[in-house]
Amino acid sequence: MESEYQIDWFEKEDDEDVDGHFKEYEISASPNDFNINTIFDFINSGVVEIPGFQRNYVWDKKRASKLIESIIMGIPIPQLFLYERAKNSYIVIDGHQRLMSIYYFRKSRFPKKEARAKLRRIFNEEGRIPDSVLYDNSYFTEFNLELADPTESKKNKLHGLNYNTLAEYKSSFDLKTIRNIFIKQLKPPEDDGAIYELFNRLNTGGVNLAPQEIRASLYHSHFYDMLNKINLSPEWRKLIGLEDPDIHMKDLEILLRGFAMLLEGKAYSQSMVRFLNTFSNKAKSMKSDRVKYLEELFLAFIGACNELSTLDFTFKTRKFNALIYEAVFSAVCKRSLIADKIFIPNIVPGQLETLKKDDEFVKATQLETARKINVDKRLEKAEAIFCKS
């Protein structure tokens, strides 16, 4: 069931690198031609990580079938870009929809559209799609090629076939090659900036990745495992007003921003994308006990919101406002963080109403919301209300 609520986001235009930030990278790019068998084995073994597992697969069967047909016919398909994160560990920069289409075809299974949000939830919880789910007909259907000729007088000879019934075309399909470009960042060694830029600039599959989708793939860590876990919390889903996780991870980004503002908000500098990337990169080295503490802190915060509803985090629209949430979360949890303990009093609707009626706070949520002066103002106003002694 689709929720009546949505997430209000303001930074599509004003979150560019307005400070003119420019950075040079030194990268190596090595082309390799691998056949379908090898590519499938790479995916199956986990050598190649598919960021698409962390988002919904978006192609329909007809589009995926056209890709398979092109491979069998020997028509070149766009090259794939893979980033070398470590030895025998690669993540897909561009081409994950194509790779997942190949993977699903080799498994003779195709994900049902209505089940894809649940599949992402399963992967978040288990780290993979188990065979018990892959062969469950409530999640998947048979992947039989849909290539019927619209004239009806000329039937496509591949139409209706699956991987197991390809007959003489099977070996031809398995041995067809695809160009893979393996990319490695050489300089600077201290961050993954180049890979983020490559994700952002090379994603050409027709459905562009949102910044948080890229971030979730690049900076996977115990901290991100925790974010995925709490994002499924029934209390959080109720508060945000969305039954299922957002397809482009807006809800996950709201959680990330809350923690980033709580832990490093005072050091914020533009742009928001770079701030969240840097925070996510640092979080990769966060110790497990620290991650556990932050999880418990969040759950205590959600518990303190038991008198609130989604509408308390909105302005005049019925959209959950990410900027209200991050300011309130940071302010409410600040004392606990400083004391390294957890003591969060109940939050009442009147406190949020006071914040939402503050002219300076409202102004800081309307235009150029990622500018430091506005981020600082939102945190300052929230702390004045929620950090009173």
Tab-separated table of C-alpha atoms in Angstrom:
chain	number	residue	atom	x	y	z
A	1	MET	CA	0.000	0.000	0.000
A	2	GLU	CA	1.375	3.388	-1.022
A	3	SER	CA	1.619	5.900	1.805
A	4	GLU	CA	-0.094	9.266	1.668
A	5	TYR	CA	3.102	10.804	3.000
A	6	GLN	CA	6.246	11.718	1.107
A	7	ILE	CA	9.691	13.043	1.954
A	8	ASP	CA	10.367	16.736	1.441
A	9	TRP	CA	13.768	17.396	-0.081
A	10	PHE	CA	15.160	20.820	-0.883
A	11	GLU	CA	18.691	20.355	-2.135
A	12	LYS	CA	18.324	19.231	-5.738
A	13	GLU	CA	19.533	22.584	-7.019
A	14	ASP	CA	21.337	24.363	-4.226
A	15	ASP	CA	23.519	21.467	-3.052
A	16	GLU	CA	26.021	21.755	-5.860
A	17	ASP	CA	29.654	22.468	-5.070
A	18	VAL	CA	28.903	26.156	-4.858
A	19	ASP	CA	32.337	26.888	-3.394
A	20	GLY	CA	33.932	25.899	-6.707
A	21	HIS	CA	35.714	22.908	-5.184
A	22	PHE	CA	37.964	21.141	-7.685
A	23	LYS	CA	40.120	18.088	-7.108
A	24	GLU	CA	42.436	16.159	-9.401
A	25	TYR	CA	42.717	12.367	-9.304
A	26	GLU	CA	45.144	9.872	-10.757
A	27	ILE	CA	43.446	6.651	-11.801
A	28	SER	CA	44.331	3.614	-13.886
A	29	ALA	CA	41.878	2.024	-16.312
A	30	SER	CA	42.481	-1.498	-17.632
A	31	PRO	CA	40.204	-3.039	-20.287
A	32	ASN	CA	39.433	-6.765	-20.175
A	33	ASP	CA	37.068	-8.887	-22.253
A	34	PHE	CA	35.299	-11.571	-20.204
A	35	ASN	CA	32.745	-14.057	-21.430
A	36	ILE	CA	29.317	-14.448	-19.849
A	37	ASN	CA	30.384	-17.581	-17.944
A	38	THR	CA	33.212	-15.698	-16.251
A	39	ILE	CA	31.071	-12.667	-15.481
A	40	PHE	CA	28.363	-14.860	-13.940
A	41	ASP	CA	30.952	-16.679	-11.815
A	42	PHE	CA	32.318	-13.332	-10.622
A	43	ILE	CA	28.857	-12.259	-9.470
A	44	ASN	CA	27.994	-15.631	-7.950
A	45	SER	CA	31.236	-15.790	-5.971
A	46	GLY	CA	30.967	-12.232	-4.650
A	47	VAL	CA	34.155	-11.022	-6.364
A	48	VAL	CA	32.027	-8.418	-8.129
A	49	GLU	CA	29.613	-6.637	-5.815
A	50	ILE	CA	26.412	-5.401	-7.407
A	51	PRO	CA	25.266	-2.136	-5.819
A	52	GLY	CA	21.911	-2.850	-7.466
A	53	PHE	CA	21.218	-5.319	-4.639
A	54	GLN	CA	20.909	-2.290	-2.390
A	55	ARG	CA	18.254	-0.700	-4.567
A	56	ASN	CA	15.360	-2.026	-6.559
A	57	TYR	CA	16.045	-3.713	-9.871
A	58	VAL	CA	14.210	-1.416	-12.295
A	59	TRP	CA	14.294	-3.065	-15.730
A	60	ASP	CA	11.226	-4.874	-17.023
A	61	LYS	CA	11.392	-8.290	-18.681
A	62	LYS	CA	11.139	-6.928	-22.218
A	63	ARG	CA	14.139	-4.646	-21.762
A	64	ALA	CA	16.162	-7.400	-20.098
A	65	SER	CA	15.154	-9.810	-22.890
A	66	LYS	CA	16.417	-7.378	-25.524
A	67	LEU	CA	19.798	-7.321	-23.780
A	68	ILE	CA	20.012	-11.127	-23.767
A	69	GLU	CA	18.988	-11.228	-27.437
A	70	SER	CA	21.692	-8.674	-28.323
A	71	ILE	CA	24.345	-10.788	-26.598
A	72	ILE	CA	23.272	-13.956	-28.408
A	73	MET	CA	23.184	-12.123	-31.756
A	74	GLY	CA	26.701	-10.803	-31.181
A	75	ILE	CA	25.639	-7.156	-31.076
A	76	PRO	CA	28.083	-5.196	-28.872
A	77	ILE	CA	26.567	-3.888	-25.650
A	78	PRO	CA	27.941	-0.936	-23.659
A	79	GLN	CA	31.091	-1.673	-21.694
A	80	LEU	CA	30.969	-2.169	-17.944
A	81	PHE	CA	32.927	-0.115	-15.425
A	82	LEU	CA	34.169	-1.784	-12.241
A	83	TYR	CA	36.124	-0.191	-9.410
A	84	GLU	CA	38.916	-2.179	-7.748
A	85	ARG	CA	38.337	-1.649	-4.039
A	86	ALA	CA	40.830	-4.332	-2.969
A	87	LYS	CA	42.399	-7.476	-4.393
A	88	ASN	CA	39.641	-9.689	-5.832
A	89	SER	CA	37.032	-7.163	-4.713
A	90	TYR	CA	35.238	-4.997	-7.257
A	91	ILE	CA	32.115	-2.893	-7.220
A	92	VAL	CA	30.117	-1.957	-10.280
A	93	ILE	CA	30.236	1.709	-11.241
A	94	ASP	CA	28.174	1.501	-14.398
A	95	GLY	CA	26.249	-1.458	-15.778
A	96	HIS	CA	24.599	-3.025	-12.751
A	97	GLN	CA	21.185	-3.314	-14.444
A	98	ARG	CA	22.831	-5.159	-17.338
A	99	LEU	CA	24.772	-7.422	-14.994
A	100	MET	CA	21.709	-8.242	-12.915
A	101	SER	CA	19.768	-9.031	-16.095
A	102	ILE	CA	22.485	-11.506	-17.078
A	103	TYR	CA	22.554	-12.949	-13.553
A	104	TYR	CA	18.781	-13.407	-13.422
A	105	PHE	CA	18.699	-14.939	-16.902
A	106	ARG	CA	21.381	-17.458	-15.981
A	107	LYS	CA	19.282	-18.348	-12.907
A	108	SER	CA	16.148	-18.483	-15.103
A	109	ARG	CA	14.395	-16.242	-12.564
A	110	PHE	CA	12.981	-12.725	-12.892
A	111	PRO	CA	11.954	-10.539	-9.923
A	112	LYS	CA	8.310	-9.549	-9.722
A	113	LYS	CA	7.826	-5.793	-9.715
A	114	GLU	CA	5.620	-5.823	-6.637
A	115	ALA	CA	8.185	-7.869	-4.700
A	116	ARG	CA	11.274	-5.760	-5.378
A	117	ALA	CA	11.035	-3.571	-2.279
A	118	LYS	CA	10.738	-6.741	-0.160
A	119	LEU	CA	13.740	-8.226	-1.980
A	120	ARG	CA	15.851	-5.230	-1.038
A	121	ARG	CA	14.731	-5.619	2.564
A	122	ILE	CA	15.737	-9.303	2.488
A	123	PHE	CA	19.131	-8.400	1.085
A	124	ASN	CA	19.632	-5.710	3.722
A	125	GLU	CA	18.905	-8.255	6.441
A	126	GLU	CA	20.795	-11.240	5.016
A	127	GLY	CA	23.441	-9.671	2.787
A	128	ARG	CA	22.275	-11.668	-0.252
A	129	ILE	CA	19.229	-13.166	-1.942
A	130	PRO	CA	19.044	-16.760	-0.653
A	131	ASP	CA	18.097	-19.564	-3.045
A	132	SER	CA	14.997	-20.189	-0.925
A	133	VAL	CA	13.826	-16.709	-1.945
A	134	LEU	CA	15.155	-16.856	-5.509
A	135	TYR	CA	13.025	-19.925	-6.213
A	136	ASP	CA	9.990	-18.683	-4.292
A	137	ASN	CA	7.256	-17.868	-6.811
A	138	SER	CA	5.887	-15.112	-4.601
A	139	TYR	CA	9.083	-13.154	-5.312
A	140	PHE	CA	10.212	-14.411	-8.719
A	141	THR	CA	8.766	-15.726	-11.934
A	142	GLU	CA	10.366	-17.746	-14.728
A	143	PHE	CA	12.646	-15.666	-16.946
A	144	ASN	CA	11.349	-16.622	-20.376
A	145	LEU	CA	12.441	-14.187	-23.056
A	146	GLU	CA	9.744	-11.750	-24.214
A	147	LEU	CA	10.703	-11.034	-27.816
A	148	ALA	CA	7.475	-11.602	-29.744
A	149	ASP	CA	7.401	-9.816	-33.087
A	150	PRO	CA	4.504	-7.333	-33.181
A	151	THR	CA	3.571	-8.373	-36.744
A	152	GLU	CA	2.648	-11.904	-35.510
A	153	SER	CA	3.549	-13.259	-38.936
A	154	LYS	CA	7.214	-13.497	-38.060
A	155	LYS	CA	7.942	-15.102	-34.720
A	156	ASN	CA	11.259	-14.410	-32.985
A	157	LYS	CA	12.933	-17.795	-32.610
A	158	LEU	CA	14.262	-16.840	-29.159
A	159	HIS	CA	10.860	-15.766	-27.826
A	160	GLY	CA	9.685	-17.858	-24.870
A	161	LEU	CA	13.059	-19.514	-24.273
A	162	ASN	CA	14.909	-19.392	-20.983
A	163	TYR	CA	18.545	-20.162	-20.204
A	164	ASN	CA	17.878	-23.892	-19.808
A	165	THR	CA	16.004	-24.166	-23.109
A	166	LEU	CA	18.358	-22.134	-25.311
A	167	ALA	CA	19.570	-25.377	-26.947
A	168	GLU	CA	22.192	-24.529	-29.620
A	169	TYR	CA	22.252	-20.876	-28.524
A	170	LYS	CA	23.290	-21.724	-24.974
A	171	SER	CA	27.011	-22.190	-25.562
A	172	SER	CA	27.017	-19.204	-27.887
A	173	PHE	CA	25.526	-17.057	-25.123
A	174	ASP	CA	27.925	-18.356	-22.466
A	175	LEU	CA	31.008	-17.604	-24.577
A	176	LYS	CA	30.049	-14.141	-25.817
A	177	THR	CA	32.341	-11.478	-24.363
A	178	ILE	CA	31.681	-8.084	-22.819
A	179	ARG	CA	34.298	-5.353	-22.412
A	180	ASN	CA	35.007	-4.573	-18.737
A	181	ILE	CA	36.965	-1.492	-17.683
A	182	PHE	CA	38.698	-2.019	-14.334
A	183	ILE	CA	39.415	1.270	-12.573
A	184	LYS	CA	41.711	1.882	-9.627
A	185	GLN	CA	42.342	5.153	-7.826
A	186	LEU	CA	46.071	5.779	-7.376
A	187	LYS	CA	46.104	9.309	-5.988
A	188	PRO	CA	45.105	10.735	-3.590
A	189	PRO	CA	45.103	7.572	-1.447
A	190	GLU	CA	43.224	9.033	1.527
A	191	ASP	CA	39.695	9.087	0.123
A	192	ASP	CA	37.383	7.517	-2.436
A	193	GLY	CA	36.562	10.785	-4.165
A	194	ALA	CA	37.316	9.532	-7.651
A	195	ILE	CA	35.021	6.543	-7.357
A	196	TYR	CA	32.154	8.774	-6.217
A	197	GLU	CA	32.735	11.059	-9.199
A	198	LEU	CA	32.852	8.053	-11.526
A	199	PHE	CA	29.602	6.705	-10.122
A	200	ASN	CA	28.012	10.093	-10.550
A	201	ARG	CA	29.299	10.775	-14.087
A	202	LEU	CA	29.370	7.337	-15.691
A	203	ASN	CA	26.000	5.988	-14.606
A	204	THR	CA	24.353	5.779	-18.026
A	205	GLY	CA	21.881	2.941	-17.604
A	206	GLY	CA	18.886	5.209	-18.058
A	207	VAL	CA	18.021	5.347	-14.341
A	208	ASN	CA	20.480	7.616	-12.576
A	209	LEU	CA	21.619	6.720	-9.095
A	210	ALA	CA	20.791	9.133	-6.296
A	211	PRO	CA	23.730	10.342	-4.131
A	212	GLN	CA	22.707	8.084	-1.222
A	213	GLU	CA	22.554	5.026	-3.492
A	214	ILE	CA	26.135	5.731	-4.565
A	215	ARG	CA	27.169	6.406	-0.978
A	216	ALA	CA	25.647	3.167	0.313
A	217	SER	CA	27.644	1.210	-2.253
A	218	LEU	CA	30.942	3.014	-1.659
A	219	TYR	CA	31.048	3.259	2.115
A	220	HIS	CA	29.601	-0.035	3.271
A	221	SER	CA	30.479	-0.615	6.930
A	222	HIS	CA	29.102	-1.805	10.254
A	223	PHE	CA	27.717	1.711	10.655
A	224	TYR	CA	25.802	1.370	7.377
A	225	ASP	CA	24.589	-2.074	8.419
A	226	MET	CA	23.173	-0.364	11.485
A	227	LEU	CA	21.512	2.334	9.357
A	228	ASN	CA	19.865	-0.331	7.220
A	229	LYS	CA	18.690	-2.135	10.342
A	230	ILE	CA	17.113	0.871	12.059
A	231	ASN	CA	15.597	1.994	8.754
A	232	LEU	CA	13.420	-1.125	8.978
A	233	SER	CA	12.309	-0.345	12.536
A	234	PRO	CA	8.476	-0.311	12.673
A	235	GLU	CA	8.552	2.755	14.942
A	236	TRP	CA	10.727	4.655	12.461
A	237	ARG	CA	8.586	3.581	9.497
A	238	LYS	CA	5.521	4.825	11.384
A	239	LEU	CA	7.162	8.139	12.275
A	240	ILE	CA	8.365	8.793	8.733
A	241	GLY	CA	5.006	7.761	7.320
A	242	LEU	CA	6.306	5.261	4.756
A	243	GLU	CA	5.532	1.558	5.036
A	244	ASP	CA	8.470	0.394	2.884
A	245	PRO	CA	11.993	1.782	2.402
A	246	ASP	CA	12.283	4.458	-0.261
A	247	ILE	CA	13.495	3.147	-3.619
A	248	HIS	CA	16.197	5.834	-3.841
A	249	MET	CA	17.177	5.616	-0.153
A	250	LYS	CA	15.919	9.052	0.884
A	251	ASP	CA	14.891	7.611	4.253
A	252	LEU	CA	18.370	6.137	4.765
A	253	GLU	CA	19.886	9.520	3.947
A	254	ILE	CA	17.674	11.188	6.553
A	255	LEU	CA	19.077	8.826	9.183
A	256	LEU	CA	22.621	9.439	7.965
A	257	ARG	CA	22.170	13.208	8.077
A	258	GLY	CA	20.825	13.056	11.612
A	259	PHE	CA	23.913	11.204	12.839
A	260	ALA	CA	26.269	13.375	10.783
A	261	MET	CA	24.786	16.556	12.252
A	262	LEU	CA	24.870	15.115	15.757
A	263	LEU	CA	28.499	14.003	15.540
A	264	GLU	CA	30.065	16.607	13.251
A	265	GLY	CA	27.453	19.264	12.520
A	266	LYS	CA	29.508	22.062	14.029
A	267	ALA	CA	32.285	21.290	11.543
A	268	TYR	CA	29.935	21.304	8.552
A	269	SER	CA	31.136	22.985	5.371
A	270	GLN	CA	29.625	22.963	1.915
A	271	SER	CA	28.591	20.982	0.076
A	272	MET	CA	26.167	18.584	1.790
A	273	VAL	CA	27.090	15.785	-0.619
A	274	ARG	CA	30.773	16.072	0.238
A	275	PHE	CA	30.021	16.419	3.958
A	276	LEU	CA	27.994	13.200	3.975
A	277	ASN	CA	30.563	11.394	1.840
A	278	THR	CA	33.375	12.377	4.229
A	279	PHE	CA	31.310	11.359	7.260
A	280	SER	CA	30.416	8.021	5.656
A	281	ASN	CA	34.058	7.367	4.827
A	282	LYS	CA	35.092	8.077	8.434
A	283	ALA	CA	32.284	5.820	9.681
A	284	LYS	CA	33.974	2.839	8.010
A	285	SER	CA	36.495	2.848	10.873
A	286	MET	CA	33.898	3.336	13.623
A	287	LYS	CA	34.253	0.696	16.336
A	288	SER	CA	31.450	-1.779	16.917
A	289	ASP	CA	30.700	-0.566	20.446
A	290	ARG	CA	30.326	2.983	19.127
A	291	VAL	CA	27.966	1.792	16.407
A	292	LYS	CA	25.939	-0.102	19.007
A	293	TYR	CA	25.727	2.992	21.215
A	294	LEU	CA	24.457	5.107	18.301
A	295	GLU	CA	21.837	2.469	17.502
A	296	GLU	CA	20.592	2.490	21.091
A	297	LEU	CA	20.622	6.293	21.101
A	298	PHE	CA	18.447	6.364	17.984
A	299	LEU	CA	16.006	3.817	19.428
A	300	ALA	CA	15.761	5.914	22.596
A	301	PHE	CA	15.055	8.983	20.470
A	302	ILE	CA	12.308	7.142	18.572
A	303	GLY	CA	10.874	6.019	21.906
A	304	ALA	CA	10.812	9.642	23.039
A	305	CYS	CA	8.747	10.495	19.942
A	306	ASN	CA	5.808	8.330	21.022
A	307	GLU	CA	3.521	11.376	21.290
A	308	LEU	CA	4.478	12.557	17.802
A	309	SER	CA	3.236	11.690	14.331
A	310	THR	CA	4.504	12.220	10.807
A	311	LEU	CA	2.574	15.507	10.683
A	312	ASP	CA	4.688	16.923	13.512
A	313	PHE	CA	7.691	16.765	11.160
A	314	THR	CA	5.935	18.642	8.354
A	315	PHE	CA	5.243	22.253	7.538
A	316	LYS	CA	2.066	23.070	5.593
A	317	THR	CA	2.484	20.104	3.290
A	318	ARG	CA	1.990	16.482	4.360
A	319	LYS	CA	5.611	15.703	3.477
A	320	PHE	CA	8.006	14.495	6.153
A	321	ASN	CA	10.636	17.232	6.348
A	322	ALA	CA	14.198	15.930	6.535
A	323	LEU	CA	15.554	19.285	7.712
A	324	ILE	CA	13.262	19.393	10.745
A	325	TYR	CA	14.182	15.828	11.660
A	326	GLU	CA	17.961	16.243	11.469
A	327	ALA	CA	17.895	19.448	13.545
A	328	VAL	CA	15.642	17.916	16.219
A	329	PHE	CA	17.523	14.604	16.362
A	330	SER	CA	20.867	16.369	16.721
A	331	ALA	CA	19.604	18.735	19.433
A	332	VAL	CA	17.738	16.114	21.459
A	333	CYS	CA	20.621	13.615	21.466
A	334	LYS	CA	23.423	16.129	22.078
A	335	ARG	CA	23.589	15.874	25.872
A	336	SER	CA	23.530	12.089	25.822
A	337	LEU	CA	26.373	12.060	23.317
A	338	ILE	CA	28.519	14.412	25.381
A	339	ALA	CA	27.957	12.342	28.534
A	340	ASP	CA	28.323	9.082	26.597
A	341	LYS	CA	25.071	7.935	28.183
A	342	ILE	CA	21.466	7.730	27.082
A	343	PHE	CA	18.845	9.921	28.752
A	344	ILE	CA	16.296	11.390	26.363
A	345	PRO	CA	13.110	12.994	27.711
A	346	ASN	CA	9.825	12.661	25.863
A	347	ILE	CA	9.383	15.081	22.989
A	348	VAL	CA	6.005	16.788	22.802
A	349	PRO	CA	4.269	18.268	19.749
A	350	GLY	CA	4.380	21.759	21.248
A	351	GLN	CA	8.174	21.808	21.062
A	352	LEU	CA	8.129	21.098	17.350
A	353	GLU	CA	5.411	23.695	16.812
A	354	THR	CA	7.592	26.303	18.532
A	355	LEU	CA	10.495	25.389	16.251
A	356	LYS	CA	8.350	25.454	13.107
A	357	LYS	CA	6.998	28.916	14.006
A	358	ASP	CA	10.477	30.398	14.434
A	359	ASP	CA	10.959	32.766	11.488
A	360	GLU	CA	14.729	32.251	11.283
A	361	PHE	CA	14.397	28.473	11.348
A	362	VAL	CA	11.719	28.536	8.640
A	363	LYS	CA	13.841	30.820	6.462
A	364	ALA	CA	16.800	28.433	6.817
A	365	THR	CA	14.666	25.591	5.435
A	366	GLN	CA	13.427	27.348	2.337
A	367	LEU	CA	16.296	28.428	0.063
A	368	GLU	CA	19.957	27.425	-0.236
A	369	THR	CA	19.400	24.895	2.535
A	370	ALA	CA	22.857	23.339	2.181
A	371	ARG	CA	24.718	26.611	2.799
A	372	LYS	CA	26.649	26.599	6.056
A	373	ILE	CA	24.880	29.675	7.422
A	374	ASN	CA	21.503	27.938	7.062
A	375	VAL	CA	22.680	24.568	8.402
A	376	ASP	CA	24.183	26.325	11.436
A	377	LYS	CA	21.005	28.356	11.965
A	378	ARG	CA	18.762	25.257	11.952
A	379	LEU	CA	20.967	23.488	14.502
A	380	GLU	CA	21.182	26.624	16.662
A	381	LYS	CA	17.421	27.138	16.771
A	382	ALA	CA	16.691	23.487	17.542
A	383	GLU	CA	19.251	23.431	20.353
A	384	ALA	CA	17.714	26.574	21.874
A	385	ILE	CA	14.412	24.726	22.247
A	386	PHE	CA	15.449	21.139	22.970
A	387	CYS	CA	18.612	21.712	25.028
A	388	LYS	CA	17.108	23.970	27.684
A	389	SER	CA	18.136	23.055	31.202
